[in-house]
Amino acid sequence: MDEFFEHTHIRKEDRIQWVDEHPRKTKDIFQERMFQVEQERQAVIEAGVTDPPPISEESIWIETVGGKRRGRVYGMGEVRDSSMVRPRVDGPITTTSADVLDLRERITILNREVEQHAAKYRDLEDR
């Protein structure tokens, strides 16, 4: 994640200088947050949790840059839906009951939208 960002925000002439201060500060904040999350995960492992959830660079990046604005995430480009950004998973996946409830709610909303579009389509066909 941060390698792509660096590649697109460092001057091509010298490959050292940032194009301006904003991307440099963003990268610093992201790296600091990644370090914090890694430390928290290590503490959880040391506390005896055998299967902590994996670290999602993409989620931390989105959190760092303030989320999606007008369909785009700073440093990532166009993102259809921030929930569609999937973390890289190196270990087993754990699902919480909150995740399940969120997915059920999303499915309900999407089903309603499908029904609305189907009704509009039928109306157009009847004309």
PDB file of C-alpha atoms in Angstrom:
ATOM      1  CA  MET A   1       0.000   0.000   0.000  1.00  0.00           C
ATOM      2  CA  ASP A   2       2.531   2.586   1.099  1.00  0.00           C
ATOM      3  CA  GLU A   3       5.024   1.604  -1.629  1.00  0.00           C
ATOM      4  CA  PHE A   4       2.474   2.488  -4.337  1.00  0.00           C
ATOM      5  CA  PHE A   5       1.685   5.746  -2.552  1.00  0.00           C
ATOM      6  CA  GLU A   6       5.376   6.602  -2.322  1.00  0.00           C
ATOM      7  CA  HIS A   7       5.923   5.785  -5.988  1.00  0.00           C
ATOM      8  CA  THR A   8       3.116   8.126  -7.035  1.00  0.00           C
ATOM      9  CA  HIS A   9       3.965  10.989  -4.637  1.00  0.00           C
ATOM     10  CA  ILE A  10       7.759  11.277  -4.837  1.00  0.00           C
ATOM     11  CA  ARG A  11       9.411  13.480  -7.441  1.00  0.00           C
ATOM     12  CA  LYS A  12      10.582  11.461 -10.412  1.00  0.00           C
ATOM     13  CA  GLU A  13      13.710  13.584 -10.913  1.00  0.00           C
ATOM     14  CA  ASP A  14      15.477  12.531  -7.724  1.00  0.00           C
ATOM     15  CA  ARG A  15      13.253   9.790  -6.209  1.00  0.00           C
ATOM     16  CA  ILE A  16      13.869  11.311  -2.772  1.00  0.00           C
ATOM     17  CA  GLN A  17      11.721  14.444  -2.400  1.00  0.00           C
ATOM     18  CA  TRP A  18       7.982  14.299  -1.841  1.00  0.00           C
ATOM     19  CA  VAL A  19       5.862  16.365  -4.237  1.00  0.00           C
ATOM     20  CA  ASP A  20       4.705  18.359  -1.177  1.00  0.00           C
ATOM     21  CA  GLU A  21       4.254  18.020   2.591  1.00  0.00           C
ATOM     22  CA  HIS A  22       0.773  16.458   2.605  1.00  0.00           C
ATOM     23  CA  PRO A  23       1.770  13.039   1.213  1.00  0.00           C
ATOM     24  CA  ARG A  24       4.860  12.911   3.439  1.00  0.00           C
ATOM     25  CA  LYS A  25       2.781  13.614   6.554  1.00  0.00           C
ATOM     26  CA  THR A  26       0.141  11.114   5.442  1.00  0.00           C
ATOM     27  CA  LYS A  27       2.751   8.378   5.041  1.00  0.00           C
ATOM     28  CA  ASP A  28       4.275   9.180   8.442  1.00  0.00           C
ATOM     29  CA  ILE A  29       0.867   8.991  10.133  1.00  0.00           C
ATOM     30  CA  PHE A  30       0.081   5.718   8.335  1.00  0.00           C
ATOM     31  CA  GLN A  31       3.387   4.138   9.383  1.00  0.00           C
ATOM     32  CA  GLU A  32       2.882   5.274  12.978  1.00  0.00           C
ATOM     33  CA  ARG A  33      -0.640   3.810  13.026  1.00  0.00           C
ATOM     34  CA  MET A  34       0.591   0.517  11.501  1.00  0.00           C
ATOM     35  CA  PHE A  35       3.251   0.311  14.222  1.00  0.00           C
ATOM     36  CA  GLN A  36       0.600   0.905  16.924  1.00  0.00           C
ATOM     37  CA  VAL A  37      -1.685  -1.772  15.495  1.00  0.00           C
ATOM     38  CA  GLU A  38       1.192  -4.257  15.251  1.00  0.00           C
ATOM     39  CA  GLN A  39       2.113  -3.542  18.888  1.00  0.00           C
ATOM     40  CA  GLU A  40      -1.516  -4.009  19.970  1.00  0.00           C
ATOM     41  CA  ARG A  41      -1.719  -7.287  18.069  1.00  0.00           C
ATOM     42  CA  GLN A  42       1.523  -8.497  19.657  1.00  0.00           C
ATOM     43  CA  ALA A  43       0.177  -7.634  23.129  1.00  0.00           C
ATOM     44  CA  VAL A  44      -2.981  -9.637  22.387  1.00  0.00           C
ATOM     45  CA  ILE A  45      -0.867 -12.620  21.310  1.00  0.00           C
ATOM     46  CA  GLU A  46       1.262 -12.335  24.457  1.00  0.00           C
ATOM     47  CA  ALA A  47      -1.941 -12.221  26.530  1.00  0.00           C
ATOM     48  CA  GLY A  48      -2.769 -15.685  25.251  1.00  0.00           C
ATOM     49  CA  VAL A  49      -5.093 -15.080  22.315  1.00  0.00           C
ATOM     50  CA  THR A  50      -4.062 -17.749  19.836  1.00  0.00           C
ATOM     51  CA  ASP A  51      -5.861 -16.445  16.771  1.00  0.00           C
ATOM     52  CA  PRO A  52      -6.066 -12.617  16.687  1.00  0.00           C
ATOM     53  CA  PRO A  53      -7.549 -11.028  13.561  1.00  0.00           C
ATOM     54  CA  PRO A  54      -5.048 -10.131  10.829  1.00  0.00           C
ATOM     55  CA  ILE A  55      -3.895  -6.567  10.297  1.00  0.00           C
ATOM     56  CA  SER A  56      -5.540  -4.869   7.314  1.00  0.00           C
ATOM     57  CA  GLU A  57      -3.233  -2.283   5.740  1.00  0.00           C
ATOM     58  CA  GLU A  58      -6.073  -1.086   3.521  1.00  0.00           C
ATOM     59  CA  SER A  59      -8.418  -0.444   6.461  1.00  0.00           C
ATOM     60  CA  ILE A  60      -5.709   1.418   8.345  1.00  0.00           C
ATOM     61  CA  TRP A  61      -4.919   3.466   5.219  1.00  0.00           C
ATOM     62  CA  ILE A  62      -8.589   4.392   4.773  1.00  0.00           C
ATOM     63  CA  GLU A  63      -8.773   5.347   8.464  1.00  0.00           C
ATOM     64  CA  THR A  64      -5.572   7.424   8.145  1.00  0.00           C
ATOM     65  CA  VAL A  65      -6.730   9.444   5.138  1.00  0.00           C
ATOM     66  CA  GLY A  66     -10.224  10.032   6.487  1.00  0.00           C
ATOM     67  CA  GLY A  67     -12.241   7.558   4.453  1.00  0.00           C
ATOM     68  CA  LYS A  68     -13.855   7.787   1.063  1.00  0.00           C
ATOM     69  CA  ARG A  69     -14.705  11.133  -0.520  1.00  0.00           C
ATOM     70  CA  ARG A  70     -16.719  11.334  -3.730  1.00  0.00           C
ATOM     71  CA  GLY A  71     -16.052   7.680  -4.489  1.00  0.00           C
ATOM     72  CA  ARG A  72     -12.297   7.973  -4.034  1.00  0.00           C
ATOM     73  CA  VAL A  73      -9.808   7.181  -1.308  1.00  0.00           C
ATOM     74  CA  TYR A  74      -6.723   9.410  -1.180  1.00  0.00           C
ATOM     75  CA  GLY A  75      -3.737   7.428  -2.388  1.00  0.00           C
ATOM     76  CA  MET A  76      -5.868   4.534  -3.693  1.00  0.00           C
ATOM     77  CA  GLY A  77      -7.931   6.174  -6.400  1.00  0.00           C
ATOM     78  CA  GLU A  78     -11.494   5.197  -7.156  1.00  0.00           C
ATOM     79  CA  VAL A  79     -13.114   2.798  -4.724  1.00  0.00           C
ATOM     80  CA  ARG A  80     -16.659   1.725  -5.424  1.00  0.00           C
ATOM     81  CA  ASP A  81     -17.441   1.133  -1.772  1.00  0.00           C
ATOM     82  CA  SER A  82     -14.981   1.228   1.093  1.00  0.00           C
ATOM     83  CA  SER A  83     -16.490  -1.993   2.411  1.00  0.00           C
ATOM     84  CA  MET A  84     -15.414  -3.614  -0.862  1.00  0.00           C
ATOM     85  CA  VAL A  85     -11.760  -3.066   0.020  1.00  0.00           C
ATOM     86  CA  ARG A  86     -10.613  -6.422   1.271  1.00  0.00           C
ATOM     87  CA  PRO A  87      -7.691  -6.841   3.629  1.00  0.00           C
ATOM     88  CA  ARG A  88      -4.840  -9.128   2.714  1.00  0.00           C
ATOM     89  CA  VAL A  89      -5.306 -12.155   4.904  1.00  0.00           C
ATOM     90  CA  ASP A  90      -2.244 -14.092   5.936  1.00  0.00           C
ATOM     91  CA  GLY A  91      -3.915 -16.140   8.628  1.00  0.00           C
ATOM     92  CA  PRO A  92      -7.281 -17.590   9.562  1.00  0.00           C
ATOM     93  CA  ILE A  93     -10.308 -15.330   9.303  1.00  0.00           C
ATOM     94  CA  THR A  94     -12.360 -14.613  12.408  1.00  0.00           C
ATOM     95  CA  THR A  95     -15.914 -13.340  12.190  1.00  0.00           C
ATOM     96  CA  THR A  96     -17.667 -11.548  15.021  1.00  0.00           C
ATOM     97  CA  SER A  97     -21.393 -11.442  15.618  1.00  0.00           C
ATOM     98  CA  ALA A  98     -21.255  -7.702  14.824  1.00  0.00           C
ATOM     99  CA  ASP A  99     -19.790  -8.568  11.409  1.00  0.00           C
ATOM    100  CA  VAL A 100     -22.623 -11.020  10.799  1.00  0.00           C
ATOM    101  CA  LEU A 101     -25.241  -8.431  11.781  1.00  0.00           C
ATOM    102  CA  ASP A 102     -23.621  -5.835   9.511  1.00  0.00           C
ATOM    103  CA  LEU A 103     -23.656  -8.292   6.608  1.00  0.00           C
ATOM    104  CA  ARG A 104     -27.302  -9.205   7.218  1.00  0.00           C
ATOM    105  CA  GLU A 105     -28.264  -5.521   7.266  1.00  0.00           C
ATOM    106  CA  ARG A 106     -26.328  -4.927   4.041  1.00  0.00           C
ATOM    107  CA  ILE A 107     -28.026  -7.914   2.386  1.00  0.00           C
ATOM    108  CA  THR A 108     -31.448  -6.597   3.415  1.00  0.00           C
ATOM    109  CA  ILE A 109     -30.674  -3.164   1.958  1.00  0.00           C
ATOM    110  CA  LEU A 110     -29.358  -4.658  -1.285  1.00  0.00           C
ATOM    111  CA  ASN A 111     -32.407  -6.930  -1.610  1.00  0.00           C
ATOM    112  CA  ARG A 112     -34.679  -3.891  -1.226  1.00  0.00           C
ATOM    113  CA  GLU A 113     -32.728  -2.067  -3.929  1.00  0.00           C
ATOM    114  CA  VAL A 114     -33.005  -5.073  -6.260  1.00  0.00           C
ATOM    115  CA  GLU A 115     -36.771  -5.202  -5.678  1.00  0.00           C
ATOM    116  CA  GLN A 116     -37.089  -1.468  -6.417  1.00  0.00           C
ATOM    117  CA  HIS A 117     -35.102  -1.788  -9.640  1.00  0.00           C
ATOM    118  CA  ALA A 118     -37.141  -4.825 -10.699  1.00  0.00           C
ATOM    119  CA  ALA A 119     -40.378  -2.901 -10.123  1.00  0.00           C
ATOM    120  CA  LYS A 120     -39.095   0.039 -12.186  1.00  0.00           C
ATOM    121  CA  TYR A 121     -38.063  -2.353 -14.946  1.00  0.00           C
ATOM    122  CA  ARG A 122     -41.521  -3.991 -14.981  1.00  0.00           C
ATOM    123  CA  ASP A 123     -43.138  -0.546 -15.184  1.00  0.00           C
ATOM    124  CA  LEU A 124     -40.963   0.330 -18.182  1.00  0.00           C
ATOM    125  CA  GLU A 125     -41.819  -2.964 -19.896  1.00  0.00           C
ATOM    126  CA  ASP A 126     -45.566  -2.371 -19.385  1.00  0.00           C
ATOM    127  CA  ARG A 127     -45.482   0.973 -21.189  1.00  0.00           C
TER     128      ARG A 127
END
